[in-house]
């Protein structure tokens, strides 16, 4: 709370603004216990895509920094890539 992030952050990463233009299949992994990128923001991003473009997969009980420890993490990515 005491760090002026808005003054320090140069990249905005406004993914929802460009999502409607994306035509490639997109996988959104949501860590349900994420306190950095809250699940509601991931769902808002999903809503920004055209129907059928983005697929959401939720990792129950995982957070922002331990999502890769979710047992199904690599399987979902591999399935998406193939």
PDB file of N, CA, C and O in Angstrom:
ATOM      1  N   UNK A   1       0.801  -1.213   0.000  1.00  0.00           N
ATOM      2  CA  UNK A   1       0.000   0.000   0.000  1.00  0.00           C
ATOM      3  C   UNK A   1       0.849   1.286   0.000  1.00  0.00           C
ATOM      4  O   UNK A   1       0.381   2.316  -0.417  1.00  0.00           O
ATOM      5  N   UNK A   2       2.065   1.214   0.441  1.00  0.00           N
ATOM      6  CA  UNK A   2       2.887   2.424   0.527  1.00  0.00           C
ATOM      7  C   UNK A   2       3.761   2.642  -0.707  1.00  0.00           C
ATOM      8  O   UNK A   2       4.428   3.656  -0.818  1.00  0.00           O
ATOM      9  N   UNK A   3       3.765   1.701  -1.626  1.00  0.00           N
ATOM     10  CA  UNK A   3       4.557   1.848  -2.854  1.00  0.00           C
ATOM     11  C   UNK A   3       3.672   2.465  -3.941  1.00  0.00           C
ATOM     12  O   UNK A   3       2.589   1.947  -4.215  1.00  0.00           O
ATOM     13  N   UNK A   4       4.107   3.562  -4.583  1.00  0.00           N
ATOM     14  CA  UNK A   4       3.296   4.202  -5.624  1.00  0.00           C
ATOM     15  C   UNK A   4       3.356   3.427  -6.939  1.00  0.00           C
ATOM     16  O   UNK A   4       4.007   3.842  -7.901  1.00  0.00           O
ATOM     17  N   UNK A   5       2.681   2.305  -6.989  1.00  0.00           N
ATOM     18  CA  UNK A   5       2.745   1.414  -8.146  1.00  0.00           C
ATOM     19  C   UNK A   5       2.339   2.120  -9.434  1.00  0.00           C
ATOM     20  O   UNK A   5       2.968   1.931 -10.468  1.00  0.00           O
ATOM     21  N   UNK A   6       1.329   2.952  -9.373  1.00  0.00           N
ATOM     22  CA  UNK A   6       0.874   3.622 -10.599  1.00  0.00           C
ATOM     23  C   UNK A   6       1.943   4.531 -11.182  1.00  0.00           C
ATOM     24  O   UNK A   6       1.966   4.766 -12.385  1.00  0.00           O
ATOM     25  N   UNK A   7       2.843   5.035 -10.346  1.00  0.00           N
ATOM     26  CA  UNK A   7       3.935   5.876 -10.838  1.00  0.00           C
ATOM     27  C   UNK A   7       5.093   5.039 -11.373  1.00  0.00           C
ATOM     28  O   UNK A   7       5.841   5.487 -12.239  1.00  0.00           O
ATOM     29  N   UNK A   8       5.249   3.822 -10.855  1.00  0.00           N
ATOM     30  CA  UNK A   8       6.374   2.976 -11.226  1.00  0.00           C
ATOM     31  C   UNK A   8       6.082   2.048 -12.403  1.00  0.00           C
ATOM     32  O   UNK A   8       6.973   1.720 -13.170  1.00  0.00           O
ATOM     33  N   UNK A   9       4.859   1.618 -12.521  1.00  0.00           N
ATOM     34  CA  UNK A   9       4.495   0.664 -13.571  1.00  0.00           C
ATOM     35  C   UNK A   9       4.353   1.376 -14.906  1.00  0.00           C
ATOM     36  O   UNK A   9       3.549   2.293 -15.053  1.00  0.00           O
ATOM     37  N   UNK A  10       5.148   0.960 -15.867  1.00  0.00           N
ATOM     38  CA  UNK A  10       5.096   1.577 -17.190  1.00  0.00           C
ATOM     39  C   UNK A  10       4.171   0.811 -18.135  1.00  0.00           C
ATOM     40  O   UNK A  10       3.555   1.394 -19.011  1.00  0.00           O
ATOM     41  N   UNK A  11       4.090  -0.492 -17.986  1.00  0.00           N
ATOM     42  CA  UNK A  11       3.236  -1.317 -18.842  1.00  0.00           C
ATOM     43  C   UNK A  11       1.880  -1.497 -18.174  1.00  0.00           C
ATOM     44  O   UNK A  11       1.798  -1.884 -17.014  1.00  0.00           O
ATOM     45  N   UNK A  12       0.838  -1.259 -18.926  1.00  0.00           N
ATOM     46  CA  UNK A  12      -0.510  -1.334 -18.370  1.00  0.00           C
ATOM     47  C   UNK A  12      -1.117  -2.738 -18.464  1.00  0.00           C
ATOM     48  O   UNK A  12      -1.989  -3.076 -17.702  1.00  0.00           O
ATOM     49  N   UNK A  13      -0.715  -3.545 -19.436  1.00  0.00           N
ATOM     50  CA  UNK A  13      -1.253  -4.894 -19.612  1.00  0.00           C
ATOM     51  C   UNK A  13      -2.783  -4.888 -19.625  1.00  0.00           C
ATOM     52  O   UNK A  13      -3.431  -5.596 -18.881  1.00  0.00           O
ATOM     53  N   UNK A  14      -3.351  -4.096 -20.494  1.00  0.00           N
ATOM     54  CA  UNK A  14      -4.802  -3.977 -20.593  1.00  0.00           C
ATOM     55  C   UNK A  14      -5.336  -5.031 -21.562  1.00  0.00           C
ATOM     56  O   UNK A  14      -5.822  -4.738 -22.656  1.00  0.00           O
ATOM     57  N   UNK A  15      -5.261  -6.257 -21.141  1.00  0.00           N
ATOM     58  CA  UNK A  15      -5.626  -7.402 -21.982  1.00  0.00           C
ATOM     59  C   UNK A  15      -7.078  -7.358 -22.425  1.00  0.00           C
ATOM     60  O   UNK A  15      -7.403  -7.753 -23.549  1.00  0.00           O
ATOM     61  N   UNK A  16      -7.959  -6.907 -21.566  1.00  0.00           N
ATOM     62  CA  UNK A  16      -9.377  -6.882 -21.917  1.00  0.00           C
ATOM     63  C   UNK A  16      -9.669  -5.941 -23.083  1.00  0.00           C
ATOM     64  O   UNK A  16     -10.629  -6.153 -23.814  1.00  0.00           O
ATOM     65  N   UNK A  17      -8.831  -4.948 -23.277  1.00  0.00           N
ATOM     66  CA  UNK A  17      -9.044  -4.025 -24.397  1.00  0.00           C
ATOM     67  C   UNK A  17      -8.724  -4.670 -25.741  1.00  0.00           C
ATOM     68  O   UNK A  17      -9.327  -4.331 -26.749  1.00  0.00           O
ATOM     69  N   UNK A  18      -7.750  -5.582 -25.763  1.00  0.00           N
ATOM     70  CA  UNK A  18      -7.384  -6.218 -27.028  1.00  0.00           C
ATOM     71  C   UNK A  18      -8.053  -7.580 -27.222  1.00  0.00           C
ATOM     72  O   UNK A  18      -8.062  -8.115 -28.324  1.00  0.00           O
ATOM     73  N   UNK A  19      -8.629  -8.125 -26.179  1.00  0.00           N
ATOM     74  CA  UNK A  19      -9.258  -9.454 -26.254  1.00  0.00           C
ATOM     75  C   UNK A  19     -10.292  -9.573 -27.375  1.00  0.00           C
ATOM     76  O   UNK A  19     -10.326 -10.598 -28.058  1.00  0.00           O
ATOM     77  N   UNK A  20     -11.136  -8.575 -27.611  1.00  0.00           N
ATOM     78  CA  UNK A  20     -12.126  -8.730 -28.685  1.00  0.00           C
ATOM     79  C   UNK A  20     -11.512  -8.923 -30.069  1.00  0.00           C
ATOM     80  O   UNK A  20     -12.166  -9.424 -30.976  1.00  0.00           O
ATOM     81  N   UNK A  21     -10.260  -8.543 -30.238  1.00  0.00           N
ATOM     82  CA  UNK A  21      -9.592  -8.677 -31.535  1.00  0.00           C
ATOM     83  C   UNK A  21      -8.900 -10.030 -31.701  1.00  0.00           C
ATOM     84  O   UNK A  21      -8.489 -10.384 -32.797  1.00  0.00           O
ATOM     85  N   UNK A  22      -8.758 -10.777 -30.621  1.00  0.00           N
ATOM     86  CA  UNK A  22      -8.057 -12.065 -30.655  1.00  0.00           C
ATOM     87  C   UNK A  22      -8.948 -13.111 -31.313  1.00  0.00           C
ATOM     88  O   UNK A  22     -10.113 -13.272 -30.953  1.00  0.00           O
ATOM     89  N   UNK A  23      -8.385 -13.834 -32.270  1.00  0.00           N
ATOM     90  CA  UNK A  23      -9.128 -14.896 -32.962  1.00  0.00           C
ATOM     91  C   UNK A  23      -8.532 -16.274 -32.689  1.00  0.00           C
ATOM     92  O   UNK A  23      -9.072 -17.282 -33.103  1.00  0.00           O
ATOM     93  N   UNK A  24      -7.412 -16.323 -31.983  1.00  0.00           N
ATOM     94  CA  UNK A  24      -6.754 -17.595 -31.669  1.00  0.00           C
ATOM     95  C   UNK A  24      -7.356 -18.185 -30.402  1.00  0.00           C
ATOM     96  O   UNK A  24      -7.759 -17.446 -29.496  1.00  0.00           O
ATOM     97  N   UNK A  25      -7.425 -19.507 -30.333  1.00  0.00           N
ATOM     98  CA  UNK A  25      -7.896 -20.133 -29.090  1.00  0.00           C
ATOM     99  C   UNK A  25      -7.041 -19.651 -27.921  1.00  0.00           C
ATOM    100  O   UNK A  25      -5.824 -19.507 -28.038  1.00  0.00           O
ATOM    101  N   UNK A  26      -7.688 -19.391 -26.801  1.00  0.00           N
ATOM    102  CA  UNK A  26      -7.013 -18.831 -25.639  1.00  0.00           C
ATOM    103  C   UNK A  26      -7.399 -19.605 -24.392  1.00  0.00           C
ATOM    104  O   UNK A  26      -8.567 -19.902 -24.178  1.00  0.00           O
ATOM    105  N   UNK A  27      -6.393 -19.930 -23.590  1.00  0.00           N
ATOM    106  CA  UNK A  27      -6.614 -20.629 -22.325  1.00  0.00           C
ATOM    107  C   UNK A  27      -6.380 -19.647 -21.186  1.00  0.00           C
ATOM    108  O   UNK A  27      -5.332 -19.001 -21.128  1.00  0.00           O
ATOM    109  N   UNK A  28      -7.353 -19.536 -20.295  1.00  0.00           N
ATOM    110  CA  UNK A  28      -7.214 -18.690 -19.114  1.00  0.00           C
ATOM    111  C   UNK A  28      -7.241 -19.604 -17.894  1.00  0.00           C
ATOM    112  O   UNK A  28      -8.259 -20.223 -17.593  1.00  0.00           O
ATOM    113  N   UNK A  29      -6.091 -19.700 -17.229  1.00  0.00           N
ATOM    114  CA  UNK A  29      -6.007 -20.485 -15.992  1.00  0.00           C
ATOM    115  C   UNK A  29      -6.291 -19.551 -14.831  1.00  0.00           C
ATOM    116  O   UNK A  29      -5.636 -18.514 -14.685  1.00  0.00           O
ATOM    117  N   UNK A  30      -7.248 -19.919 -14.008  1.00  0.00           N
ATOM    118  CA  UNK A  30      -7.660 -19.082 -12.887  1.00  0.00           C
ATOM    119  C   UNK A  30      -7.340 -19.789 -11.581  1.00  0.00           C
ATOM    120  O   UNK A  30      -7.829 -20.891 -11.321  1.00  0.00           O
ATOM    121  N   UNK A  31      -6.512 -19.153 -10.769  1.00  0.00           N
ATOM    122  CA  UNK A  31      -6.226 -19.665  -9.427  1.00  0.00           C
ATOM    123  C   UNK A  31      -7.281 -19.077  -8.497  1.00  0.00           C
ATOM    124  O   UNK A  31      -7.352 -17.860  -8.315  1.00  0.00           O
ATOM    125  N   UNK A  32      -8.117 -19.921  -7.929  1.00  0.00           N
ATOM    126  CA  UNK A  32      -9.257 -19.425  -7.159  1.00  0.00           C
ATOM    127  C   UNK A  32      -8.859 -18.673  -5.898  1.00  0.00           C
ATOM    128  O   UNK A  32      -9.636 -17.869  -5.398  1.00  0.00           O
ATOM    129  N   UNK A  33      -7.662 -18.918  -5.388  1.00  0.00           N
ATOM    130  CA  UNK A  33      -7.201 -18.220  -4.185  1.00  0.00           C
ATOM    131  C   UNK A  33      -6.193 -17.116  -4.503  1.00  0.00           C
ATOM    132  O   UNK A  33      -5.440 -16.676  -3.639  1.00  0.00           O
ATOM    133  N   UNK A  34      -6.177 -16.659  -5.743  1.00  0.00           N
ATOM    134  CA  UNK A  34      -5.233 -15.621  -6.175  1.00  0.00           C
ATOM    135  C   UNK A  34      -5.614 -14.282  -5.543  1.00  0.00           C
ATOM    136  O   UNK A  34      -6.743 -13.829  -5.671  1.00  0.00           O
ATOM    137  N   UNK A  35      -4.664 -13.667  -4.856  1.00  0.00           N
ATOM    138  CA  UNK A  35      -4.900 -12.351  -4.265  1.00  0.00           C
ATOM    139  C   UNK A  35      -4.210 -11.244  -5.068  1.00  0.00           C
ATOM    140  O   UNK A  35      -4.348 -10.073  -4.734  1.00  0.00           O
ATOM    141  N   UNK A  36      -3.477 -11.610  -6.115  1.00  0.00           N
ATOM    142  CA  UNK A  36      -2.806 -10.624  -6.966  1.00  0.00           C
ATOM    143  C   UNK A  36      -3.703 -10.289  -8.157  1.00  0.00           C
ATOM    144  O   UNK A  36      -4.017  -9.131  -8.412  1.00  0.00           O
ATOM    145  N   UNK A  37      -4.095 -11.318  -8.901  1.00  0.00           N
ATOM    146  CA  UNK A  37      -5.064 -11.166  -9.986  1.00  0.00           C
ATOM    147  C   UNK A  37      -6.299 -11.945  -9.553  1.00  0.00           C
ATOM    148  O   UNK A  37      -6.374 -13.160  -9.699  1.00  0.00           O
ATOM    149  N   UNK A  38      -7.214 -11.247  -8.984  1.00  0.00           N
ATOM    150  CA  UNK A  38      -8.408 -11.877  -8.410  1.00  0.00           C
ATOM    151  C   UNK A  38      -9.203 -12.613  -9.497  1.00  0.00           C
ATOM    152  O   UNK A  38      -9.253 -12.172 -10.654  1.00  0.00           O
ATOM    153  N   UNK A  39      -9.825 -13.739  -9.123  1.00  0.00           N
ATOM    154  CA  UNK A  39     -10.613 -14.494 -10.098  1.00  0.00           C
ATOM    155  C   UNK A  39     -11.660 -13.657 -10.832  1.00  0.00           C
ATOM    156  O   UNK A  39     -11.911 -13.887 -12.008  1.00  0.00           O
ATOM    157  N   UNK A  40     -12.226 -12.664 -10.172  1.00  0.00           N
ATOM    158  CA  UNK A  40     -13.238 -11.832 -10.851  1.00  0.00           C
ATOM    159  C   UNK A  40     -12.629 -11.092 -12.039  1.00  0.00           C
ATOM    160  O   UNK A  40     -13.294 -10.854 -13.038  1.00  0.00           O
ATOM    161  N   UNK A  41     -11.339 -10.753 -11.950  1.00  0.00           N
ATOM    162  CA  UNK A  41     -10.675 -10.083 -13.066  1.00  0.00           C
ATOM    163  C   UNK A  41     -10.439 -11.057 -14.216  1.00  0.00           C
ATOM    164  O   UNK A  41     -10.549 -10.684 -15.384  1.00  0.00           O
ATOM    165  N   UNK A  42     -10.107 -12.289 -13.897  1.00  0.00           N
ATOM    166  CA  UNK A  42      -9.927 -13.307 -14.937  1.00  0.00           C
ATOM    167  C   UNK A  42     -11.251 -13.570 -15.652  1.00  0.00           C
ATOM    168  O   UNK A  42     -11.281 -13.728 -16.875  1.00  0.00           O
ATOM    169  N   UNK A  43     -12.336 -13.598 -14.900  1.00  0.00           N
ATOM    170  CA  UNK A  43     -13.646 -13.827 -15.514  1.00  0.00           C
ATOM    171  C   UNK A  43     -14.063 -12.628 -16.368  1.00  0.00           C
ATOM    172  O   UNK A  43     -14.695 -12.796 -17.411  1.00  0.00           O
ATOM    173  N   UNK A  44     -13.688 -11.429 -15.938  1.00  0.00           N
ATOM    174  CA  UNK A  44     -13.971 -10.239 -16.753  1.00  0.00           C
ATOM    175  C   UNK A  44     -13.174 -10.294 -18.052  1.00  0.00           C
ATOM    176  O   UNK A  44     -13.674  -9.896 -19.116  1.00  0.00           O
ATOM    177  N   UNK A  45     -11.945 -10.778 -17.974  1.00  0.00           N
ATOM    178  CA  UNK A  45     -11.141 -10.948 -19.183  1.00  0.00           C
ATOM    179  C   UNK A  45     -11.810 -11.952 -20.109  1.00  0.00           C
ATOM    180  O   UNK A  45     -11.928 -11.721 -21.306  1.00  0.00           O
ATOM    181  N   UNK A  46     -12.258 -13.057 -19.567  1.00  0.00           N
ATOM    182  CA  UNK A  46     -12.953 -14.072 -20.371  1.00  0.00           C
ATOM    183  C   UNK A  46     -14.153 -13.472 -21.093  1.00  0.00           C
ATOM    184  O   UNK A  46     -14.398 -13.738 -22.258  1.00  0.00           O
ATOM    185  N   UNK A  47     -14.883 -12.632 -20.406  1.00  0.00           N
ATOM    186  CA  UNK A  47     -16.072 -12.009 -20.992  1.00  0.00           C
ATOM    187  C   UNK A  47     -15.720 -11.042 -22.116  1.00  0.00           C
ATOM    188  O   UNK A  47     -16.565 -10.742 -22.970  1.00  0.00           O
ATOM    189  N   UNK A  48     -14.489 -10.561 -22.147  1.00  0.00           N
ATOM    190  CA  UNK A  48     -14.063  -9.609 -23.174  1.00  0.00           C
ATOM    191  C   UNK A  48     -13.795 -10.277 -24.522  1.00  0.00           C
ATOM    192  O   UNK A  48     -13.784  -9.613 -25.553  1.00  0.00           O
ATOM    193  N   UNK A  49     -13.582 -11.580 -24.520  1.00  0.00           N
ATOM    194  CA  UNK A  49     -13.326 -12.314 -25.760  1.00  0.00           C
ATOM    195  C   UNK A  49     -14.632 -12.584 -26.490  1.00  0.00           C
ATOM    196  O   UNK A  49     -15.703 -12.651 -25.894  1.00  0.00           O
ATOM    197  N   UNK A  50     -14.522 -12.783 -27.791  1.00  0.00           N
ATOM    198  CA  UNK A  50     -15.669 -13.229 -28.573  1.00  0.00           C
ATOM    199  C   UNK A  50     -16.056 -14.628 -28.088  1.00  0.00           C
ATOM    200  O   UNK A  50     -15.195 -15.401 -27.653  1.00  0.00           O
ATOM    201  N   UNK A  51     -17.317 -14.988 -28.170  1.00  0.00           N
ATOM    202  CA  UNK A  51     -17.740 -16.327 -27.722  1.00  0.00           C
ATOM    203  C   UNK A  51     -16.962 -17.433 -28.436  1.00  0.00           C
ATOM    204  O   UNK A  51     -16.711 -17.357 -29.639  1.00  0.00           O
ATOM    205  N   UNK A  52     -16.566 -18.434 -27.680  1.00  0.00           N
ATOM    206  CA  UNK A  52     -15.876 -19.587 -28.233  1.00  0.00           C
ATOM    207  C   UNK A  52     -14.373 -19.449 -28.374  1.00  0.00           C
ATOM    208  O   UNK A  52     -13.705 -20.406 -28.732  1.00  0.00           O
ATOM    209  N   UNK A  53     -13.819 -18.294 -28.099  1.00  0.00           N
ATOM    210  CA  UNK A  53     -12.378 -18.082 -28.250  1.00  0.00           C
ATOM    211  C   UNK A  53     -11.617 -18.502 -26.990  1.00  0.00           C
ATOM    212  O   UNK A  53     -10.633 -19.228 -27.060  1.00  0.00           O
ATOM    213  N   UNK A  54     -12.074 -18.032 -25.844  1.00  0.00           N
ATOM    214  CA  UNK A  54     -11.342 -18.276 -24.597  1.00  0.00           C
ATOM    215  C   UNK A  54     -11.993 -19.386 -23.771  1.00  0.00           C
ATOM    216  O   UNK A  54     -13.214 -19.476 -23.685  1.00  0.00           O
ATOM    217  N   UNK A  55     -11.147 -20.202 -23.195  1.00  0.00           N
ATOM    218  CA  UNK A  55     -11.590 -21.285 -22.319  1.00  0.00           C
ATOM    219  C   UNK A  55     -10.997 -21.038 -20.937  1.00  0.00           C
ATOM    220  O   UNK A  55      -9.813 -20.756 -20.799  1.00  0.00           O
ATOM    221  N   UNK A  56     -11.822 -21.138 -19.904  1.00  0.00           N
ATOM    222  CA  UNK A  56     -11.387 -20.913 -18.529  1.00  0.00           C
ATOM    223  C   UNK A  56     -11.280 -22.244 -17.800  1.00  0.00           C
ATOM    224  O   UNK A  56     -12.172 -23.082 -17.893  1.00  0.00           O
ATOM    225  N   UNK A  57     -10.163 -22.417 -17.101  1.00  0.00           N
ATOM    226  CA  UNK A  57      -9.968 -23.582 -16.239  1.00  0.00           C
ATOM    227  C   UNK A  57      -9.595 -23.056 -14.862  1.00  0.00           C
ATOM    228  O   UNK A  57      -8.700 -22.225 -14.733  1.00  0.00           O
ATOM    229  N   UNK A  58     -10.312 -23.502 -13.833  1.00  0.00           N
ATOM    230  CA  UNK A  58     -10.079 -23.040 -12.470  1.00  0.00           C
ATOM    231  C   UNK A  58      -9.250 -24.043 -11.680  1.00  0.00           C
ATOM    232  O   UNK A  58      -9.538 -25.235 -11.692  1.00  0.00           O
ATOM    233  N   UNK A  59      -8.253 -23.519 -10.992  1.00  0.00           N
ATOM    234  CA  UNK A  59      -7.423 -24.325 -10.092  1.00  0.00           C
ATOM    235  C   UNK A  59      -7.886 -24.020  -8.670  1.00  0.00           C
ATOM    236  O   UNK A  59      -7.510 -23.011  -8.073  1.00  0.00           O
ATOM    237  N   UNK A  60      -8.739 -24.875  -8.152  1.00  0.00           N
ATOM    238  CA  UNK A  60      -9.306 -24.683  -6.817  1.00  0.00           C
ATOM    239  C   UNK A  60      -8.229 -24.784  -5.738  1.00  0.00           C
ATOM    240  O   UNK A  60      -7.451 -25.728  -5.714  1.00  0.00           O
ATOM    241  N   UNK A  61      -8.188 -23.778  -4.866  1.00  0.00           N
ATOM    242  CA  UNK A  61      -7.291 -23.815  -3.725  1.00  0.00           C
ATOM    243  C   UNK A  61      -5.873 -23.352  -3.999  1.00  0.00           C
ATOM    244  O   UNK A  61      -5.015 -23.445  -3.122  1.00  0.00           O
ATOM    245  N   UNK A  62      -5.615 -22.841  -5.183  1.00  0.00           N
ATOM    246  CA  UNK A  62      -4.269 -22.376  -5.518  1.00  0.00           C
ATOM    247  C   UNK A  62      -4.266 -20.867  -5.695  1.00  0.00           C
ATOM    248  O   UNK A  62      -5.289 -20.252  -5.951  1.00  0.00           O
ATOM    249  N   UNK A  63      -3.074 -20.275  -5.542  1.00  0.00           N
ATOM    250  CA  UNK A  63      -2.932 -18.836  -5.622  1.00  0.00           C
ATOM    251  C   UNK A  63      -2.042 -18.416  -6.777  1.00  0.00           C
ATOM    252  O   UNK A  63      -1.633 -19.235  -7.605  1.00  0.00           O
ATOM    253  N   UNK A  64      -1.711 -17.154  -6.797  1.00  0.00           N
ATOM    254  CA  UNK A  64      -0.942 -16.548  -7.878  1.00  0.00           C
ATOM    255  C   UNK A  64       0.452 -17.161  -8.015  1.00  0.00           C
ATOM    256  O   UNK A  64       0.920 -17.399  -9.123  1.00  0.00           O
ATOM    257  N   UNK A  65       1.099 -17.398  -6.904  1.00  0.00           N
ATOM    258  CA  UNK A  65       2.494 -17.847  -6.925  1.00  0.00           C
ATOM    259  C   UNK A  65       2.682 -19.350  -6.802  1.00  0.00           C
ATOM    260  O   UNK A  65       3.813 -19.828  -6.831  1.00  0.00           O
ATOM    261  N   UNK A  66       1.595 -20.094  -6.654  1.00  0.00           N
ATOM    262  CA  UNK A  66       1.744 -21.549  -6.573  1.00  0.00           C
ATOM    263  C   UNK A  66       0.864 -22.283  -7.588  1.00  0.00           C
ATOM    264  O   UNK A  66       0.710 -23.494  -7.524  1.00  0.00           O
ATOM    265  N   UNK A  67       0.337 -21.567  -8.539  1.00  0.00           N
ATOM    266  CA  UNK A  67      -0.521 -22.191  -9.554  1.00  0.00           C
ATOM    267  C   UNK A  67       0.183 -23.327 -10.274  1.00  0.00           C
ATOM    268  O   UNK A  67      -0.413 -24.366 -10.548  1.00  0.00           O
ATOM    269  N   UNK A  68       1.472 -23.154 -10.553  1.00  0.00           N
ATOM    270  CA  UNK A  68       2.223 -24.195 -11.264  1.00  0.00           C
ATOM    271  C   UNK A  68       2.374 -25.470 -10.437  1.00  0.00           C
ATOM    272  O   UNK A  68       2.750 -26.514 -10.972  1.00  0.00           O
ATOM    273  N   UNK A  69       2.053 -25.422  -9.158  1.00  0.00           N
ATOM    274  CA  UNK A  69       2.102 -26.618  -8.304  1.00  0.00           C
ATOM    275  C   UNK A  69       0.799 -27.415  -8.346  1.00  0.00           C
ATOM    276  O   UNK A  69       0.738 -28.520  -7.818  1.00  0.00           O
ATOM    277  N   UNK A  70      -0.225 -26.859  -8.962  1.00  0.00           N
ATOM    278  CA  UNK A  70      -1.500 -27.554  -9.117  1.00  0.00           C
ATOM    279  C   UNK A  70      -1.240 -28.812  -9.938  1.00  0.00           C
ATOM    280  O   UNK A  70      -0.661 -28.746 -11.032  1.00  0.00           O
ATOM    281  N   UNK A  71      -1.637 -29.974  -9.447  1.00  0.00           N
ATOM    282  CA  UNK A  71      -1.329 -31.228 -10.148  1.00  0.00           C
ATOM    283  C   UNK A  71      -1.792 -31.278 -11.610  1.00  0.00           C
ATOM    284  O   UNK A  71      -1.143 -31.895 -12.440  1.00  0.00           O
ATOM    285  N   UNK A  72      -2.870 -30.621 -11.933  1.00  0.00           N
ATOM    286  CA  UNK A  72      -3.393 -30.662 -13.305  1.00  0.00           C
ATOM    287  C   UNK A  72      -2.856 -29.540 -14.197  1.00  0.00           C
ATOM    288  O   UNK A  72      -3.212 -29.457 -15.375  1.00  0.00           O
ATOM    289  N   UNK A  73      -1.998 -28.701 -13.661  1.00  0.00           N
ATOM    290  CA  UNK A  73      -1.482 -27.526 -14.384  1.00  0.00           C
ATOM    291  C   UNK A  73      -0.888 -27.901 -15.746  1.00  0.00           C
ATOM    292  O   UNK A  73      -1.331 -27.420 -16.788  1.00  0.00           O
ATOM    293  N   UNK A  74       0.107 -28.759 -15.738  1.00  0.00           N
ATOM    294  CA  UNK A  74       0.804 -29.113 -16.983  1.00  0.00           C
ATOM    295  C   UNK A  74      -0.096 -29.892 -17.941  1.00  0.00           C
ATOM    296  O   UNK A  74       0.004 -29.721 -19.155  1.00  0.00           O
ATOM    297  N   UNK A  75      -0.969 -30.696 -17.404  1.00  0.00           N
ATOM    298  CA  UNK A  75      -1.893 -31.460 -18.249  1.00  0.00           C
ATOM    299  C   UNK A  75      -2.828 -30.544 -19.013  1.00  0.00           C
ATOM    300  O   UNK A  75      -3.087 -30.758 -20.215  1.00  0.00           O
ATOM    301  N   UNK A  76      -3.341 -29.528 -18.360  1.00  0.00           N
ATOM    302  CA  UNK A  76      -4.247 -28.588 -19.042  1.00  0.00           C
ATOM    303  C   UNK A  76      -3.520 -27.797 -20.121  1.00  0.00           C
ATOM    304  O   UNK A  76      -4.060 -27.568 -21.208  1.00  0.00           O
ATOM    305  N   UNK A  77      -2.301 -27.385 -19.830  1.00  0.00           N
ATOM    306  CA  UNK A  77      -1.531 -26.658 -20.830  1.00  0.00           C
ATOM    307  C   UNK A  77      -1.200 -27.556 -22.017  1.00  0.00           C
ATOM    308  O   UNK A  77      -1.347 -27.170 -23.172  1.00  0.00           O
ATOM    309  N   UNK A  78      -0.772 -28.793 -21.747  1.00  0.00           N
ATOM    310  CA  UNK A  78      -0.452 -29.734 -22.825  1.00  0.00           C
ATOM    311  C   UNK A  78      -1.666 -30.026 -23.684  1.00  0.00           C
ATOM    312  O   UNK A  78      -1.588 -30.052 -24.924  1.00  0.00           O
ATOM    313  N   UNK A  79      -2.809 -30.230 -23.049  1.00  0.00           N
ATOM    314  CA  UNK A  79      -4.057 -30.492 -23.788  1.00  0.00           C
ATOM    315  C   UNK A  79      -4.416 -29.298 -24.672  1.00  0.00           C
ATOM    316  O   UNK A  79      -4.811 -29.467 -25.825  1.00  0.00           O
ATOM    317  N   UNK A  80      -4.249 -28.110 -24.143  1.00  0.00           N
ATOM    318  CA  UNK A  80      -4.557 -26.906 -24.906  1.00  0.00           C
ATOM    319  C   UNK A  80      -3.633 -26.753 -26.108  1.00  0.00           C
ATOM    320  O   UNK A  80      -4.073 -26.452 -27.219  1.00  0.00           O
ATOM    321  N   UNK A  81      -2.359 -27.007 -25.918  1.00  0.00           N
ATOM    322  CA  UNK A  81      -1.374 -26.847 -26.997  1.00  0.00           C
ATOM    323  C   UNK A  81      -1.599 -27.869 -28.102  1.00  0.00           C
ATOM    324  O   UNK A  81      -1.454 -27.564 -29.289  1.00  0.00           O
ATOM    325  N   UNK A  82      -1.995 -29.068 -27.713  1.00  0.00           N
ATOM    326  CA  UNK A  82      -2.209 -30.109 -28.726  1.00  0.00           C
ATOM    327  C   UNK A  82      -3.578 -29.944 -29.342  1.00  0.00           C
ATOM    328  O   UNK A  82      -3.857 -30.293 -30.405  1.00  0.00           O
TER     329      UNK A  82
END
